[in-house]
Tab-separated table of C-alpha atoms and ligand atoms in Angstrom:
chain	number	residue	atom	x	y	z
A	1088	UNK	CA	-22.493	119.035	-44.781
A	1089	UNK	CA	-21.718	120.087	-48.582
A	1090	UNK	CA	-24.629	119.676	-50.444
A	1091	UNK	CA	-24.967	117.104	-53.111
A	1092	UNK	CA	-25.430	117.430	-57.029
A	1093	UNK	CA	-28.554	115.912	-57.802
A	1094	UNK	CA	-29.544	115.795	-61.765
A	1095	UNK	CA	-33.339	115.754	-62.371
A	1096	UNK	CA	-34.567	114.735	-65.631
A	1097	UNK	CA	-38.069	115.107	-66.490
A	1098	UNK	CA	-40.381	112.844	-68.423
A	1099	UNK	CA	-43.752	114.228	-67.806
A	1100	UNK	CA	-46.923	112.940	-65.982
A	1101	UNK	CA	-49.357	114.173	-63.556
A	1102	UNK	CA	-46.508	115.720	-61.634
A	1103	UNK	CA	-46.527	117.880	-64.667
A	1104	UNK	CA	-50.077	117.824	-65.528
A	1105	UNK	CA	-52.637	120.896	-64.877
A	1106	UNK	CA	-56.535	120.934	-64.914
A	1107	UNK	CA	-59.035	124.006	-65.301
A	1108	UNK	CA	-60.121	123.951	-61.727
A	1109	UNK	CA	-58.223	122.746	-58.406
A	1110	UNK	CA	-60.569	120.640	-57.219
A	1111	UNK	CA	-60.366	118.397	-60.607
A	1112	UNK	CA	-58.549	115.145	-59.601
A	1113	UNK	CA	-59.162	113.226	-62.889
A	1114	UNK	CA	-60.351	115.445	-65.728
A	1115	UNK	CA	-56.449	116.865	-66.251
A	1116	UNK	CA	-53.595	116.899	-69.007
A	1117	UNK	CA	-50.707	115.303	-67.957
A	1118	UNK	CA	-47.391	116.222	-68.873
A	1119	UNK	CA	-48.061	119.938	-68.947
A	1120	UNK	CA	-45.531	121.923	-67.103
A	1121	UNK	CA	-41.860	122.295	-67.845
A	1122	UNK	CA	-39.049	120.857	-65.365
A	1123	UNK	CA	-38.122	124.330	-64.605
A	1124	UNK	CA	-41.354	125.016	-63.578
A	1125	UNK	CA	-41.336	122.048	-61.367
A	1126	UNK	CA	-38.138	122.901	-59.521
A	1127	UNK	CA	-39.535	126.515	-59.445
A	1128	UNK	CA	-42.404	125.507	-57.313
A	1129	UNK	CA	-40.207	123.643	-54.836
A	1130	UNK	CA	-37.875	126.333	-53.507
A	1131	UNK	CA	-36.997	124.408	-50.542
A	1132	UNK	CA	-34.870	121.943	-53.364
A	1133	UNK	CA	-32.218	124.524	-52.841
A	1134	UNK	CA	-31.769	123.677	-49.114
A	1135	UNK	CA	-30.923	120.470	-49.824
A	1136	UNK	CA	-29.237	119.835	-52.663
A	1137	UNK	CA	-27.625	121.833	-55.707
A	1138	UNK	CA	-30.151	120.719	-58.066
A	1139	UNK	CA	-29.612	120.882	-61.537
A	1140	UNK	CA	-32.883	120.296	-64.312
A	1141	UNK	CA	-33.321	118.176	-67.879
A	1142	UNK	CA	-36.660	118.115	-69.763
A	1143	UNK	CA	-36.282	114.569	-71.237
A	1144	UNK	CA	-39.521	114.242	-72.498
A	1145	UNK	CA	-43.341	115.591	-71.686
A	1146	UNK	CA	-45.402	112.857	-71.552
A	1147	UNK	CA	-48.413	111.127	-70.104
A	1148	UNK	CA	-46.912	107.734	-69.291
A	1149	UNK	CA	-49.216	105.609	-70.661
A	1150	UNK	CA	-47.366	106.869	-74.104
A	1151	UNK	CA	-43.997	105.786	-72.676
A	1152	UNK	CA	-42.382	103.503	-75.177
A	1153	UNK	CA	-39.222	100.814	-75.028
A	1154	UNK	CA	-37.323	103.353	-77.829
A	1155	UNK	CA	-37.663	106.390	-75.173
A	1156	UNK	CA	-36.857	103.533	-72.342
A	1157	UNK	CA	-33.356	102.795	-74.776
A	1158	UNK	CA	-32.939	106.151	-74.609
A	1159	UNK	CA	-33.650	107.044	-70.799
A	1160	UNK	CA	-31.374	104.375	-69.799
A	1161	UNK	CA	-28.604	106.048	-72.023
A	1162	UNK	CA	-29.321	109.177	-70.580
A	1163	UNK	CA	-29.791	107.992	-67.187
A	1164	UNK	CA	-26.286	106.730	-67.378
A	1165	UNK	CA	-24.342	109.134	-69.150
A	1166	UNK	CA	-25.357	111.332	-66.100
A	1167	UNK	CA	-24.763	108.530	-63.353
A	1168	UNK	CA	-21.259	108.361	-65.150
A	1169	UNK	CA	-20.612	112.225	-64.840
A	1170	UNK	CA	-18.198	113.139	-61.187
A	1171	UNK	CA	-20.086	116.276	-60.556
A	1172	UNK	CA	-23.615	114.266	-60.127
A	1173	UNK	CA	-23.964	112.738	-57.085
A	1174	UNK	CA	-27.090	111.615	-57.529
A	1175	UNK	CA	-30.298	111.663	-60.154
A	1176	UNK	CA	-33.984	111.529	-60.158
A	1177	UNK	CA	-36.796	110.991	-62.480
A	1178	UNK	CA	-40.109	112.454	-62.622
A	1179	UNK	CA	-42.341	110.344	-64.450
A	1180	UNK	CA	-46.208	109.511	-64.577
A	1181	UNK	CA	-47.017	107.076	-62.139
A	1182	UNK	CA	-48.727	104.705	-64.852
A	1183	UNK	CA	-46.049	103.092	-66.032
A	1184	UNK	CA	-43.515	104.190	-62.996
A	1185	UNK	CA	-42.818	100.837	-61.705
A	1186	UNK	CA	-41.816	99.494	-65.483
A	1187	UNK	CA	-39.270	102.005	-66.197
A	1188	UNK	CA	-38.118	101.612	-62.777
A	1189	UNK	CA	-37.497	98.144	-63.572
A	1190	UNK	CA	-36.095	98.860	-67.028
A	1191	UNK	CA	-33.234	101.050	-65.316
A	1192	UNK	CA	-32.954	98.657	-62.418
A	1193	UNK	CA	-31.316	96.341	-64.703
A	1194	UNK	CA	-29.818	98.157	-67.634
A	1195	UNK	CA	-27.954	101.201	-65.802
A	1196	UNK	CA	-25.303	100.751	-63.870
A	1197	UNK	CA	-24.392	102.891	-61.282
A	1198	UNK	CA	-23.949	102.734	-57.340
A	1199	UNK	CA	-25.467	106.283	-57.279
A	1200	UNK	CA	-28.856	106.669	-55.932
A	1201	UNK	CA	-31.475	106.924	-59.050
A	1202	UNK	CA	-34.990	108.087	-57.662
A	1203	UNK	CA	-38.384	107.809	-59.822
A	1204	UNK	CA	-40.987	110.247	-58.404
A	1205	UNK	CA	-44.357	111.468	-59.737
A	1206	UNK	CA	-47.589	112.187	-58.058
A	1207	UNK	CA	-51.343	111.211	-58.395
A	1208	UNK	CA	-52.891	115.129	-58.204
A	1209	UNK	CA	-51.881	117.349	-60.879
A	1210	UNK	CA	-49.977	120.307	-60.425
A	1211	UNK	CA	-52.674	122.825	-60.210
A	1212	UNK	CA	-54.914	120.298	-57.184
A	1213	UNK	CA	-55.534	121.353	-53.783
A	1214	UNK	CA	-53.679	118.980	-51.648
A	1215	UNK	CA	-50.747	118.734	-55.075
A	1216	UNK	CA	-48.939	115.523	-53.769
A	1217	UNK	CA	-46.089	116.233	-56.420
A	1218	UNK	CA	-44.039	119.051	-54.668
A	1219	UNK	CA	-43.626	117.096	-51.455
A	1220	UNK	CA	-42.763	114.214	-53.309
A	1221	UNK	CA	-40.314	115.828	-55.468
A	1222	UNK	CA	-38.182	117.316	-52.501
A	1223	UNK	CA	-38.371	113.857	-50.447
A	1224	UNK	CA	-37.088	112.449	-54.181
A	1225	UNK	CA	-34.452	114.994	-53.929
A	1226	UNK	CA	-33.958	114.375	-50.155
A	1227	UNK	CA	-33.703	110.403	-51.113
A	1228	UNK	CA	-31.260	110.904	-54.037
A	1229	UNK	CA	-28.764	113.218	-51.745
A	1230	UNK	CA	-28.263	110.231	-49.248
A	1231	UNK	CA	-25.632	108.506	-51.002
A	1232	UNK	CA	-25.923	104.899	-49.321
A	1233	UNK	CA	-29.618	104.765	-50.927
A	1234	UNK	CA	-27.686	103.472	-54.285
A	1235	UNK	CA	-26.790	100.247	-53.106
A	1236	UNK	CA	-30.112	98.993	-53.101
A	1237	UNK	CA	-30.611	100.043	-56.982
A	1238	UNK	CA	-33.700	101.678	-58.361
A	1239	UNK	CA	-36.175	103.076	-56.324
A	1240	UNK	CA	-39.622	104.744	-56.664
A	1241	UNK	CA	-40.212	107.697	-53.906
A	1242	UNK	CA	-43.691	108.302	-53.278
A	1243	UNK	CA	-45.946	109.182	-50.740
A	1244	UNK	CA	-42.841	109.313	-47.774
A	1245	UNK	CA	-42.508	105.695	-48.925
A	1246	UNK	CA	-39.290	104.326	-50.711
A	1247	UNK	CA	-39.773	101.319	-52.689
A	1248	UNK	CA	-37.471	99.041	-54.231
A	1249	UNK	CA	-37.971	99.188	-57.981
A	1250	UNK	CA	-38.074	94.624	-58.263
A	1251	UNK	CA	-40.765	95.069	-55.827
A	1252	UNK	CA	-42.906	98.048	-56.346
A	1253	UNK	CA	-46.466	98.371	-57.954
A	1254	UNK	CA	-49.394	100.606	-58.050
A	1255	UNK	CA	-51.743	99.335	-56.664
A	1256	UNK	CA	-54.935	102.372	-56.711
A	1257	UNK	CA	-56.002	104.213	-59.565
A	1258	UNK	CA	-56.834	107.479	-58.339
A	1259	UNK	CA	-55.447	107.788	-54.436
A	1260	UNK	CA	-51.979	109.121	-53.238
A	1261	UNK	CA	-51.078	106.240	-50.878
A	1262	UNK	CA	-51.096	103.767	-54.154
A	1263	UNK	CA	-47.613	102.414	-54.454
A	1264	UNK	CA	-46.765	99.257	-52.816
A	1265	UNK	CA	-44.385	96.618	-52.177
A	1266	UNK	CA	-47.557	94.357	-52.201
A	1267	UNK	CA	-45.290	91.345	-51.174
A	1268	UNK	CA	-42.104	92.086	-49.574
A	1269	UNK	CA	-42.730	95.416	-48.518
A	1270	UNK	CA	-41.280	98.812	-48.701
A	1271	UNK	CA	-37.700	99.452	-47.900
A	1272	UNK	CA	-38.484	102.263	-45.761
A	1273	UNK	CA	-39.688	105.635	-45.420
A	1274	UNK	CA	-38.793	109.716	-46.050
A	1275	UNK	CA	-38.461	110.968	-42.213
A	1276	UNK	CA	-36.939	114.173	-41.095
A	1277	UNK	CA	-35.382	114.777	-44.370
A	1278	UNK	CA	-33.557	111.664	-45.353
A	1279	UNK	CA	-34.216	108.192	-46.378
A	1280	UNK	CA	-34.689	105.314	-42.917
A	1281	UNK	CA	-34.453	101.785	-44.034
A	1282	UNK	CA	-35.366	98.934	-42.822
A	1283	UNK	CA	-34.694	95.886	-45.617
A	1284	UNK	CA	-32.827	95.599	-49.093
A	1285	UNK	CA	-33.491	93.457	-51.648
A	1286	UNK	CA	-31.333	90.767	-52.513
A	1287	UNK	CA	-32.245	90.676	-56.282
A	1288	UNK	CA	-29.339	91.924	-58.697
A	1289	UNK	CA	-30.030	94.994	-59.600
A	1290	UNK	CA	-27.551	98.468	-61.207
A	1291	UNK	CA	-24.497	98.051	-59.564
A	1292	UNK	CA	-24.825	93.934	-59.612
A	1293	UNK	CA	-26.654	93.558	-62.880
A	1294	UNK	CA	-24.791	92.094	-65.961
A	1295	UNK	CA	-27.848	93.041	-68.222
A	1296	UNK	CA	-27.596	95.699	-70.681
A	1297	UNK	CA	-30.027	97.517	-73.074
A	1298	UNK	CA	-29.339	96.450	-76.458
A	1299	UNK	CA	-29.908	98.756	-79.688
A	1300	UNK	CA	-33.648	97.567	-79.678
A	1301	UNK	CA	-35.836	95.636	-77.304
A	1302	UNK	CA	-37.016	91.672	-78.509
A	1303	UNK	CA	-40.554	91.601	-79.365
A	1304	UNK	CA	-42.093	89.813	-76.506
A	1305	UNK	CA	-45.992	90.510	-75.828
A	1306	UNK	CA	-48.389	89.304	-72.713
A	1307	UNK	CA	-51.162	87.002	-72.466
A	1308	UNK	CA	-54.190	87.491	-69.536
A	1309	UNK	CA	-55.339	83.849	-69.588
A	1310	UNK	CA	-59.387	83.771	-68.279
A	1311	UNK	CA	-62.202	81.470	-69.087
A	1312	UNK	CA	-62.593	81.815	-72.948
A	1313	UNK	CA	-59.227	81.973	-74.012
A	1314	UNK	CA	-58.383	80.370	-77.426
A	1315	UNK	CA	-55.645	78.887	-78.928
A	1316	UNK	CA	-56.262	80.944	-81.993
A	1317	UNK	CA	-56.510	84.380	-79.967
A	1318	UNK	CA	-52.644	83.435	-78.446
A	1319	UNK	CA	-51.132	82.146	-81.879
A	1320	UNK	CA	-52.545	85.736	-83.370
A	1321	UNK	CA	-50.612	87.441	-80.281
A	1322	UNK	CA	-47.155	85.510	-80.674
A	1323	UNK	CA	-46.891	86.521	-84.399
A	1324	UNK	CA	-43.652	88.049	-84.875
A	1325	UNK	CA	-42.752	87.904	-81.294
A	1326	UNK	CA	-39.726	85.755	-80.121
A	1327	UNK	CA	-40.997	85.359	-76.410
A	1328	UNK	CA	-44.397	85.363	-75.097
A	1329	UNK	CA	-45.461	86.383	-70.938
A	1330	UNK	CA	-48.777	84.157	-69.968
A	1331	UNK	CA	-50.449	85.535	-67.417
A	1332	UNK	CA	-51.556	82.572	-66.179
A	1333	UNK	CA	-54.385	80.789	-63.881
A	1334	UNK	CA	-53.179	80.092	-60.518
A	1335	UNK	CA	-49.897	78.788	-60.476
A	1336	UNK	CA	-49.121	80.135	-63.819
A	1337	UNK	CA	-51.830	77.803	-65.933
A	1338	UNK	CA	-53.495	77.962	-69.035
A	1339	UNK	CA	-56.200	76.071	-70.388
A	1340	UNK	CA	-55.424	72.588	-72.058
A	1341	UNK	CA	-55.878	74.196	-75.479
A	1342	UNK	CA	-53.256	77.176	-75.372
A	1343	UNK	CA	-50.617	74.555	-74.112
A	1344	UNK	CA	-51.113	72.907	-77.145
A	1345	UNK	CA	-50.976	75.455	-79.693
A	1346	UNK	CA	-48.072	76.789	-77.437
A	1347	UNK	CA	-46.015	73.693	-77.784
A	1348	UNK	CA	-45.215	73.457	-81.625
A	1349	UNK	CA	-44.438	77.305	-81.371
A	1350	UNK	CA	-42.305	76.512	-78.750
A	1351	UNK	CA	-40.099	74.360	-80.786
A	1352	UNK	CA	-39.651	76.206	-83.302
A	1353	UNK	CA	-37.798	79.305	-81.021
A	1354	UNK	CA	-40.902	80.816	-78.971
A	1355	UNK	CA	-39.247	81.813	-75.223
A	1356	UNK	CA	-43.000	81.528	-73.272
A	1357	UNK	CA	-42.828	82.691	-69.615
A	1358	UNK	CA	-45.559	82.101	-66.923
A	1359	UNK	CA	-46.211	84.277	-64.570
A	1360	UNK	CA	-49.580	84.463	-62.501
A	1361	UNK	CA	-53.135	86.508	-62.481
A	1362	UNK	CA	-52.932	85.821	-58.805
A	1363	UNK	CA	-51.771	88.612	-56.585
A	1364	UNK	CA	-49.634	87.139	-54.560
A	1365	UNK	CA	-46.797	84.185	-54.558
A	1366	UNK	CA	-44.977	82.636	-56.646
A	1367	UNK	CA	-45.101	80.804	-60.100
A	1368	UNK	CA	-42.050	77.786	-60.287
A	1369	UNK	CA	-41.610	74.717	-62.533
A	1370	UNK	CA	-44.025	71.884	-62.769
A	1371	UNK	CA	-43.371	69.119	-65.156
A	1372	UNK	CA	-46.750	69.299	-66.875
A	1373	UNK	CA	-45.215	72.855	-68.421
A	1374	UNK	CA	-41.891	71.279	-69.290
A	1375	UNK	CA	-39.925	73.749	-71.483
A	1376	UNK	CA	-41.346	76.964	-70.085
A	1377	UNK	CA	-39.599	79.612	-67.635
A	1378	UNK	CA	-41.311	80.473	-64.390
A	1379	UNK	CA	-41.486	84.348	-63.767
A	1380	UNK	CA	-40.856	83.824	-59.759
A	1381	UNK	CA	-42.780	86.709	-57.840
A	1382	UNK	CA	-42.120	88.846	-60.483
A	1383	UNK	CA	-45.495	90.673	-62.462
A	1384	UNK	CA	-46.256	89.819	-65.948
A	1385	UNK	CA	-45.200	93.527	-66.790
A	1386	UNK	CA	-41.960	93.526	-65.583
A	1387	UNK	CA	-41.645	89.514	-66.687
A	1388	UNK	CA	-41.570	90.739	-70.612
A	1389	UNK	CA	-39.307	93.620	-69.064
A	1390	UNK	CA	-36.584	90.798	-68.190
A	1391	UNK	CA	-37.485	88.461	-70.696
A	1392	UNK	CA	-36.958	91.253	-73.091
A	1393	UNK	CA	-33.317	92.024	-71.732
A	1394	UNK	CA	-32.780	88.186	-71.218
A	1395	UNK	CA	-33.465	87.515	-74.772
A	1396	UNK	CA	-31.045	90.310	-75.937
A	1397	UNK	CA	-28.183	88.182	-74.635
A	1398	UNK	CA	-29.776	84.269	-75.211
A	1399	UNK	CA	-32.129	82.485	-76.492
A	1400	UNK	CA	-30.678	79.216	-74.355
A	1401	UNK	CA	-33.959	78.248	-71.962
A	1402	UNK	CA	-32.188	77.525	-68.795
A	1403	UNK	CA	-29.904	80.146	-69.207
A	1404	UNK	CA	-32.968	82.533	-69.235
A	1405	UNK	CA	-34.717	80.462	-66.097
A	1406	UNK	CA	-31.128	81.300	-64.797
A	1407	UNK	CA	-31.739	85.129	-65.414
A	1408	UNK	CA	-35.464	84.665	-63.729
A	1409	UNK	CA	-33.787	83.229	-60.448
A	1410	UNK	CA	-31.523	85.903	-60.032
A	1411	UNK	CA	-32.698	89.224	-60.766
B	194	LIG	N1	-51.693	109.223	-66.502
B	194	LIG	C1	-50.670	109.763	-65.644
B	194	LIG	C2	-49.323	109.263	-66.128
B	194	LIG	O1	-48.991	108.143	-65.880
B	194	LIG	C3	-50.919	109.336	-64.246
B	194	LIG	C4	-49.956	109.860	-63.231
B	194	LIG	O2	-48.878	110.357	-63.507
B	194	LIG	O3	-50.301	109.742	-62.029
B	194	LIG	O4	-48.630	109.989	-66.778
């Protein structure tokens, strides 16, 4: 079988990162190491796939920002666009993986396979996570049915749909996870074996794309102690607001009401849910909000942000929530 063209760009992370001693799991710099070092250390890459390298940025991921998101998802499709790439992975920090996932799950659009990979022990670790995970990346991003099913993260012989993925574990390597639907499948033998696909639009089906600049939309953790004051001092300047709300996506009585006069005069206020599981959908007693579905307050302002770029019309944003 020819092998395929698979374009890596590299944004940093512990993949990249390096510590003084090998047995140092936390005390390390991320972002570290070049992308030719990284395909350097994985020789096997060349038995698979004509691999081809781009240092986008070196970063730990906890500095990743929406201007270098605008700009990865250019990237990301400029490449995706190109007939001599089959294919394209990311290696990223895994603290932030499952946003810019997300971001690219909706704004590039491509049928190609795009792969986020990272790992959890730095470079220099015994046990190093990241070279495995970079060749089953690699591996994943050859197999050119694995596009269909839009963004996903590789880790840990796991792929993961990028809607559906979170970490879930600080420090371990087993810590991303389709906490609700699942994973779509697993690395075996060299290529990607699925068993589901999510029916979310995503790349190929989404009709969102990344404007010049993001919507300023910021997140609320609702707990006992709250105050309206505290959430009116958040939605300053911002035209849409995430709550991550109590239960079913509430808030105490006070924050409703300093929410509602905001509300009228443009604020686009989202609930999504604290709770780690289910679902958050519309109740009358929060008339005039837009329910976040299963979706995580993190990737919430994600879509709200990229909703907001095209409307500011309520239900067609609830509209945008059901869908994607
Ligand atoms: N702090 C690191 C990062 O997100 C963690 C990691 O990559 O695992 O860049």
């Amino acid at each position: 079988m020819e092998k395929k063209k698979i374009y890596v760009l590299a944004c940093g992370g512990t993949i990249a990162g390096r510590a003084a001693l090998a047995d140092d799991l936390t005390g390390y710099a991320a972002g570290q190491t070049s992308i030719d070092e990284l395909l350097e250390a994985v020789p096997q890459l060349a038995d698979y796939a004509d691999v081809q390298g781009e240092q986008f940025c070196n970063i730990d991921s906890s500095d990743m920002t929406e201007a270098l998101w605008l700009s990865l998802a250019n990237r990301v499709q400029e490449v995706a666009d190109r007939e001599d790439v089959d294919g394209i992975v990311i290696t990223h920090g895994t603290d932030t993986m499952e946003e810019t996932a997300y971001f690219l799950d909706l704004t590039v659009h491509t049928i190609k396979p795009v792969v986020l990979t990272g790992s959890m022990r730095p470079a220099t670790a015994i046990s190093a996570d990241g070279p495995l995970n970079l060749l089953e990346a690699v591996q994943a991003a050859s197999w050119p049915d694995l596009g269909k099913y839009g963004v996903v993260i590789v880790m840990n012989s796991t792929v993961h749909s990028a809607r559906f993925v979170e970490k879930t574990d600080t420090t371990h390597a087993d810590t991303f996870k389709g906490r609700q639907m699942g994973c779509l499948g697993y690395m075996q033998d060299g290529r990607p074996r699925l068993y589901q696909q999510p029916l979310r639009k995503h790349t190929w089906s989404s009709d969102l794309a990344a404007p010049k600049e993001l919507p300023a939309v910021a997140i609320v953790y609702a707990y006992v102690g709250l105050t309206a004051d505290d959430v009116r001092r958040l939605a300053q300047g911002k035209v849409g607001l995430v709550i991550t709300g109590l239960g079913h996506g509430k808030m105490p009585e006070s924050v409703w009401h300093a929410l509602q006069p905001l509300m009228e005069q443009g604020l686009v206020v989202v609930r999504a849910a604290r709770a780690l599981g289910g679902m958050v959908t519309q109740v009358p007693a929060y008339d005039g909000t837009v329910t976040a579905d299963s979706l995580t307050p993190q990737k919430a302002k994600i879509l709200l942000q990229l909703a907001l770029a095209h409307t500011t019309d309520r239900e067609k944003i609830q509209a945008i929530f059901d869908a994607y």
